[in-house]
Amino acid sequence: MTNSLQSPERLSQQLDDAVAGIIDRFASEGHGTARVIETLQDVLTKRQIAYDRDPDTADDSIEEPSNDWPAADNPSDRDGGS
């Protein structure tokens, strides 16, 4: 198990390695290194904006659909009464 409080240098190196792998993967698929880097920058900018708006989406409540419709109480009715 890795230490969640790694040094900033270690985190930077791990992210650099991961990003290099992403760039290599998409560049080798024919997208071109410069295009991959530009697109990656756009993606990161969008993620930063989303994070700035809502830093912890896990705290968001999710509205579950209501089960107060007639057939919800008797799932066998969905199969034609079996």
CSV table of N, CA, C and O in Angstrom, one decimal:
chain,number,residue,atom,x,y,z
A,1,MET,N,0.8,-1.2,0.0
A,1,MET,CA,0.0,0.0,0.0
A,1,MET,C,0.9,1.2,0.0
A,1,MET,O,1.9,1.3,0.7
A,2,THR,N,0.6,2.2,-0.8
A,2,THR,CA,1.4,3.4,-0.9
A,2,THR,C,1.0,4.4,0.1
A,2,THR,O,-0.1,4.5,0.6
A,3,ASN,N,1.9,5.2,0.5
A,3,ASN,CA,1.7,6.3,1.5
A,3,ASN,C,1.0,7.4,0.8
A,3,ASN,O,1.4,8.0,-0.2
A,4,SER,N,-0.2,7.8,1.4
A,4,SER,CA,-1.0,8.8,0.7
A,4,SER,C,-0.4,10.2,0.9
A,4,SER,O,-0.8,11.2,0.3
A,5,LEU,N,0.6,10.4,1.8
A,5,LEU,CA,1.2,11.7,2.0
A,5,LEU,C,2.6,11.6,1.4
A,5,LEU,O,3.6,11.9,2.1
A,6,GLN,N,2.7,11.3,0.1
A,6,GLN,CA,4.0,11.3,-0.6
A,6,GLN,C,4.6,12.7,-0.7
A,6,GLN,O,3.9,13.7,-0.7
A,7,SER,N,5.9,12.7,-0.9
A,7,SER,CA,6.5,14.0,-1.1
A,7,SER,C,6.0,14.6,-2.5
A,7,SER,O,5.7,13.9,-3.4
A,8,PRO,N,6.0,16.0,-2.5
A,8,PRO,CA,5.6,16.6,-3.8
A,8,PRO,C,6.5,16.2,-5.0
A,8,PRO,O,6.0,16.1,-6.1
A,9,GLU,N,7.8,15.9,-4.7
A,9,GLU,CA,8.7,15.5,-5.8
A,9,GLU,C,8.3,14.1,-6.3
A,9,GLU,O,8.3,13.9,-7.5
A,10,ARG,N,7.9,13.3,-5.4
A,10,ARG,CA,7.5,11.9,-5.8
A,10,ARG,C,6.2,12.0,-6.6
A,10,ARG,O,6.0,11.3,-7.6
A,11,LEU,N,5.2,12.8,-6.1
A,11,LEU,CA,4.0,12.9,-6.8
A,11,LEU,C,4.2,13.5,-8.2
A,11,LEU,O,3.7,13.0,-9.2
A,12,SER,N,5.1,14.5,-8.3
A,12,SER,CA,5.4,15.1,-9.6
A,12,SER,C,6.0,14.1,-10.5
A,12,SER,O,5.6,14.1,-11.7
A,13,GLN,N,6.9,13.3,-10.0
A,13,GLN,CA,7.5,12.3,-10.9
A,13,GLN,C,6.5,11.2,-11.4
A,13,GLN,O,6.5,10.9,-12.5
A,14,GLN,N,5.7,10.8,-10.5
A,14,GLN,CA,4.6,9.8,-10.9
A,14,GLN,C,3.7,10.4,-11.9
A,14,GLN,O,3.3,9.7,-12.9
A,15,LEU,N,3.3,11.7,-11.7
A,15,LEU,CA,2.4,12.3,-12.7
A,15,LEU,C,3.1,12.5,-14.0
A,15,LEU,O,2.5,12.3,-15.1
A,16,ASP,N,4.4,12.9,-14.0
A,16,ASP,CA,5.2,13.1,-15.2
A,16,ASP,C,5.2,11.8,-16.0
A,16,ASP,O,5.0,11.8,-17.2
A,17,ASP,N,5.5,10.7,-15.2
A,17,ASP,CA,5.6,9.4,-15.9
A,17,ASP,C,4.2,9.0,-16.5
A,17,ASP,O,4.1,8.5,-17.7
A,18,ALA,N,3.1,9.3,-15.8
A,18,ALA,CA,1.8,8.9,-16.3
A,18,ALA,C,1.5,9.8,-17.5
A,18,ALA,O,0.9,9.3,-18.5
A,19,VAL,N,1.7,11.1,-17.5
A,19,VAL,CA,1.5,12.0,-18.6
A,19,VAL,C,2.3,11.6,-19.8
A,19,VAL,O,1.8,11.6,-20.9
A,20,ALA,N,3.6,11.2,-19.6
A,20,ALA,CA,4.4,10.8,-20.7
A,20,ALA,C,3.8,9.6,-21.3
A,20,ALA,O,3.8,9.5,-22.6
A,21,GLY,N,3.3,8.7,-20.5
A,21,GLY,CA,2.7,7.5,-21.1
A,21,GLY,C,1.5,7.8,-21.9
A,21,GLY,O,1.2,7.2,-23.0
A,22,ILE,N,0.6,8.7,-21.4
A,22,ILE,CA,-0.6,9.1,-22.1
A,22,ILE,C,-0.2,9.8,-23.5
A,22,ILE,O,-0.7,9.5,-24.5
A,23,ILE,N,0.8,10.7,-23.4
A,23,ILE,CA,1.3,11.4,-24.7
A,23,ILE,C,1.8,10.3,-25.7
A,23,ILE,O,1.4,10.3,-26.8
A,24,ASP,N,2.6,9.4,-25.2
A,24,ASP,CA,3.2,8.4,-26.1
A,24,ASP,C,2.1,7.5,-26.7
A,24,ASP,O,2.1,7.2,-27.9
A,25,ARG,N,1.1,7.2,-25.9
A,25,ARG,CA,0.1,6.3,-26.4
A,25,ARG,C,-0.7,6.9,-27.5
A,25,ARG,O,-0.9,6.4,-28.6
A,26,PHE,N,-1.2,8.2,-27.3
A,26,PHE,CA,-2.0,8.8,-28.3
A,26,PHE,C,-1.2,9.3,-29.5
A,26,PHE,O,-1.7,9.3,-30.6
A,27,ALA,N,0.1,9.7,-29.2
A,27,ALA,CA,0.9,10.1,-30.4
A,27,ALA,C,1.2,8.9,-31.2
A,27,ALA,O,1.2,9.0,-32.5
A,28,SER,N,1.4,7.7,-30.6
A,28,SER,CA,1.7,6.5,-31.4
A,28,SER,C,0.5,6.1,-32.2
A,28,SER,O,0.6,5.3,-33.2
A,29,GLU,N,-0.7,6.5,-31.8
A,29,GLU,CA,-2.0,6.2,-32.5
A,29,GLU,C,-2.2,7.2,-33.7
A,29,GLU,O,-3.2,7.1,-34.4
A,30,GLY,N,-1.2,8.1,-33.9
A,30,GLY,CA,-1.3,9.0,-35.0
A,30,GLY,C,-1.8,10.4,-34.7
A,30,GLY,O,-2.0,11.1,-35.7
A,31,HIS,N,-2.0,10.7,-33.5
A,31,HIS,CA,-2.6,12.1,-33.2
A,31,HIS,C,-1.6,13.2,-33.2
A,31,HIS,O,-1.9,14.3,-33.3
A,32,GLY,N,-0.3,12.8,-33.1
A,32,GLY,CA,0.8,13.8,-33.1
A,32,GLY,C,1.0,14.4,-31.7
A,32,GLY,O,0.1,14.7,-31.0
A,33,THR,N,2.3,14.4,-31.3
A,33,THR,CA,2.6,14.8,-30.0
A,33,THR,C,2.1,16.2,-29.6
A,33,THR,O,1.5,16.4,-28.5
A,34,ALA,N,2.3,17.2,-30.5
A,34,ALA,CA,1.8,18.6,-30.2
A,34,ALA,C,0.3,18.6,-30.0
A,34,ALA,O,-0.2,19.2,-29.0
A,35,ARG,N,-0.4,17.9,-30.8
A,35,ARG,CA,-1.9,17.9,-30.7
A,35,ARG,C,-2.3,17.2,-29.4
A,35,ARG,O,-3.2,17.6,-28.7
A,36,VAL,N,-1.6,16.1,-29.0
A,36,VAL,CA,-2.0,15.4,-27.8
A,36,VAL,C,-1.7,16.3,-26.6
A,36,VAL,O,-2.6,16.4,-25.7
A,37,ILE,N,-0.6,17.0,-26.6
A,37,ILE,CA,-0.3,17.9,-25.5
A,37,ILE,C,-1.3,19.1,-25.4
A,37,ILE,O,-1.8,19.4,-24.3
A,38,GLU,N,-1.7,19.7,-26.5
A,38,GLU,CA,-2.7,20.7,-26.5
A,38,GLU,C,-4.0,20.2,-26.0
A,38,GLU,O,-4.7,20.9,-25.2
A,39,THR,N,-4.4,19.1,-26.4
A,39,THR,CA,-5.7,18.5,-26.0
A,39,THR,C,-5.6,18.2,-24.5
A,39,THR,O,-6.6,18.4,-23.8
A,40,LEU,N,-4.5,17.6,-24.1
A,40,LEU,CA,-4.4,17.3,-22.7
A,40,LEU,C,-4.4,18.6,-21.8
A,40,LEU,O,-5.1,18.6,-20.7
A,41,GLN,N,-3.8,19.7,-22.3
A,41,GLN,CA,-3.9,21.0,-21.6
A,41,GLN,C,-5.4,21.4,-21.5
A,41,GLN,O,-5.9,21.9,-20.4
A,42,ASP,N,-6.2,21.3,-22.6
A,42,ASP,CA,-7.6,21.6,-22.6
A,42,ASP,C,-8.4,20.8,-21.6
A,42,ASP,O,-9.2,21.3,-20.8
A,43,VAL,N,-8.1,19.5,-21.6
A,43,VAL,CA,-8.8,18.6,-20.7
A,43,VAL,C,-8.5,19.0,-19.2
A,43,VAL,O,-9.4,19.0,-18.4
A,44,LEU,N,-7.2,19.3,-18.9
A,44,LEU,CA,-6.8,19.6,-17.6
A,44,LEU,C,-7.5,21.0,-17.1
A,44,LEU,O,-7.9,21.1,-16.0
A,45,THR,N,-7.6,21.9,-18.1
A,45,THR,CA,-8.2,23.2,-17.8
A,45,THR,C,-9.7,23.0,-17.4
A,45,THR,O,-10.2,23.5,-16.5
A,46,LYS,N,-10.4,22.1,-18.2
A,46,LYS,CA,-11.8,21.8,-18.0
A,46,LYS,C,-11.9,21.1,-16.6
A,46,LYS,O,-12.9,21.4,-15.9
A,47,ARG,N,-11.0,20.2,-16.3
A,47,ARG,CA,-11.1,19.6,-15.0
A,47,ARG,C,-10.9,20.5,-13.9
A,47,ARG,O,-11.5,20.5,-12.8
A,48,GLN,N,-9.9,21.5,-14.0
A,48,GLN,CA,-9.7,22.5,-13.0
A,48,GLN,C,-10.9,23.4,-12.8
A,48,GLN,O,-11.3,23.7,-11.6
A,49,ILE,N,-11.6,23.8,-13.9
A,49,ILE,CA,-12.8,24.6,-13.8
A,49,ILE,C,-13.9,23.8,-13.0
A,49,ILE,O,-14.5,24.3,-12.1
A,50,ALA,N,-14.0,22.5,-13.4
A,50,ALA,CA,-15.0,21.7,-12.7
A,50,ALA,C,-14.7,21.6,-11.2
A,50,ALA,O,-15.6,21.6,-10.4
A,51,TYR,N,-13.4,21.4,-10.9
A,51,TYR,CA,-13.0,21.2,-9.5
A,51,TYR,C,-13.2,22.5,-8.7
A,51,TYR,O,-13.7,22.5,-7.6
A,52,ASP,N,-12.9,23.7,-9.4
A,52,ASP,CA,-13.2,24.9,-8.7
A,52,ASP,C,-14.6,25.2,-8.4
A,52,ASP,O,-15.0,25.7,-7.4
A,53,ARG,N,-15.5,24.7,-9.3
A,53,ARG,CA,-17.0,24.8,-9.0
A,53,ARG,C,-17.4,23.9,-7.9
A,53,ARG,O,-18.3,24.2,-7.2
A,54,ASP,N,-16.9,22.6,-7.9
A,54,ASP,CA,-17.4,21.6,-7.0
A,54,ASP,C,-16.2,20.7,-6.6
A,54,ASP,O,-16.0,19.7,-7.2
A,55,PRO,N,-15.4,21.1,-5.6
A,55,PRO,CA,-14.2,20.4,-5.2
A,55,PRO,C,-14.4,19.0,-4.7
A,55,PRO,O,-13.5,18.1,-4.9
A,56,ASP,N,-15.6,18.6,-4.2
A,56,ASP,CA,-15.8,17.3,-3.7
A,56,ASP,C,-17.2,16.8,-4.2
A,56,ASP,O,-18.1,16.9,-3.4
A,57,THR,N,-17.2,16.2,-5.3
A,57,THR,CA,-18.5,15.7,-5.9
A,57,THR,C,-19.0,14.6,-5.1
A,57,THR,O,-20.2,14.3,-5.2
A,58,ALA,N,-18.2,13.9,-4.2
A,58,ALA,CA,-18.7,12.8,-3.4
A,58,ALA,C,-19.7,13.4,-2.4
A,58,ALA,O,-20.5,12.6,-1.9
A,59,ASP,N,-19.7,14.6,-2.0
A,59,ASP,CA,-20.6,15.2,-1.1
A,59,ASP,C,-21.9,15.6,-1.7
A,59,ASP,O,-22.9,15.9,-1.0
A,60,ASP,N,-22.0,15.5,-3.0
A,60,ASP,CA,-23.3,15.8,-3.7
A,60,ASP,C,-24.3,14.7,-3.4
A,60,ASP,O,-24.0,13.6,-3.5
A,61,SER,N,-25.5,15.2,-3.2
A,61,SER,CA,-26.6,14.2,-3.0
A,61,SER,C,-27.1,13.8,-4.4
A,61,SER,O,-27.2,14.6,-5.3
A,62,ILE,N,-27.5,12.6,-4.5
A,62,ILE,CA,-28.0,12.0,-5.7
A,62,ILE,C,-29.5,11.8,-5.5
A,62,ILE,O,-29.9,11.1,-4.6
A,63,GLU,N,-30.3,12.3,-6.4
A,63,GLU,CA,-31.7,12.1,-6.3
A,63,GLU,C,-32.0,10.8,-6.9
A,63,GLU,O,-31.8,10.5,-8.1
A,64,GLU,N,-32.5,9.9,-6.1
A,64,GLU,CA,-32.9,8.6,-6.6
A,64,GLU,C,-34.3,8.6,-7.2
A,64,GLU,O,-35.2,9.4,-6.6
A,65,PRO,N,-34.6,7.9,-8.2
A,65,PRO,CA,-36.0,7.9,-8.7
A,65,PRO,C,-37.0,7.3,-7.7
A,65,PRO,O,-36.7,6.5,-6.9
A,66,SER,N,-38.2,7.8,-7.8
A,66,SER,CA,-39.2,7.4,-6.8
A,66,SER,C,-39.7,6.0,-7.2
A,66,SER,O,-39.8,5.7,-8.4
A,67,ASN,N,-40.1,5.2,-6.2
A,67,ASN,CA,-40.7,3.9,-6.5
A,67,ASN,C,-42.1,3.9,-6.0
A,67,ASN,O,-42.7,2.9,-5.6
A,68,ASP,N,-42.8,5.0,-6.2
A,68,ASP,CA,-44.2,5.1,-5.7
A,68,ASP,C,-45.2,5.0,-6.9
A,68,ASP,O,-46.1,5.8,-7.0
A,69,TRP,N,-44.9,4.1,-7.8
A,69,TRP,CA,-45.8,3.9,-8.9
A,69,TRP,C,-46.4,2.5,-8.8
A,69,TRP,O,-45.8,1.7,-8.1
A,70,PRO,N,-47.6,2.2,-9.3
A,70,PRO,CA,-48.3,1.0,-9.0
A,70,PRO,C,-47.5,-0.3,-9.2
A,70,PRO,O,-47.6,-1.1,-8.3
A,71,ALA,N,-46.8,-0.5,-10.2
A,71,ALA,CA,-46.1,-1.7,-10.4
A,71,ALA,C,-44.8,-1.9,-9.6
A,71,ALA,O,-44.2,-3.0,-9.6
A,72,ALA,N,-44.4,-0.8,-8.9
A,72,ALA,CA,-43.1,-0.9,-8.2
A,72,ALA,C,-43.2,-1.9,-7.1
A,72,ALA,O,-42.2,-2.5,-6.7
A,73,ASP,N,-44.4,-2.1,-6.5
A,73,ASP,CA,-44.6,-3.0,-5.4
A,73,ASP,C,-44.6,-4.5,-5.8
A,73,ASP,O,-44.4,-5.4,-5.0
A,74,ASN,N,-44.9,-4.8,-7.1
A,74,ASN,CA,-45.0,-6.2,-7.5
A,74,ASN,C,-44.3,-6.4,-8.8
A,74,ASN,O,-44.8,-6.3,-9.9
A,75,PRO,N,-43.0,-6.7,-8.7
A,75,PRO,CA,-42.1,-6.8,-9.9
A,75,PRO,C,-42.6,-7.9,-10.8
A,75,PRO,O,-42.3,-7.9,-12.0
A,76,SER,N,-43.3,-8.9,-10.3
A,76,SER,CA,-43.8,-10.0,-11.2
A,76,SER,C,-44.8,-9.6,-12.2
A,76,SER,O,-45.0,-10.2,-13.2
A,77,ASP,N,-45.4,-8.4,-11.9
A,77,ASP,CA,-46.4,-7.9,-12.9
A,77,ASP,C,-45.7,-7.5,-14.2
A,77,ASP,O,-46.3,-7.4,-15.2
A,78,ARG,N,-44.4,-7.2,-14.1
A,78,ARG,CA,-43.7,-6.8,-15.3
A,78,ARG,C,-43.6,-7.9,-16.3
A,78,ARG,O,-43.4,-7.7,-17.5
A,79,ASP,N,-43.6,-9.1,-15.8
A,79,ASP,CA,-43.4,-10.3,-16.7
A,79,ASP,C,-44.7,-10.9,-17.1
A,79,ASP,O,-44.8,-12.0,-17.5
A,80,GLY,N,-45.8,-10.2,-17.0
A,80,GLY,CA,-47.1,-10.7,-17.4
A,80,GLY,C,-47.7,-11.5,-16.4
A,80,GLY,O,-48.5,-12.4,-16.7
A,81,GLY,N,-47.4,-11.3,-15.1
A,81,GLY,CA,-48.1,-11.9,-14.0
A,81,GLY,C,-47.5,-13.3,-13.6
A,81,GLY,O,-48.2,-14.1,-13.0
A,82,SER,N,-46.3,-13.6,-14.0
A,82,SER,CA,-45.8,-14.9,-13.7
A,82,SER,C,-45.4,-15.1,-12.2
A,82,SER,O,-45.1,-14.2,-11.5
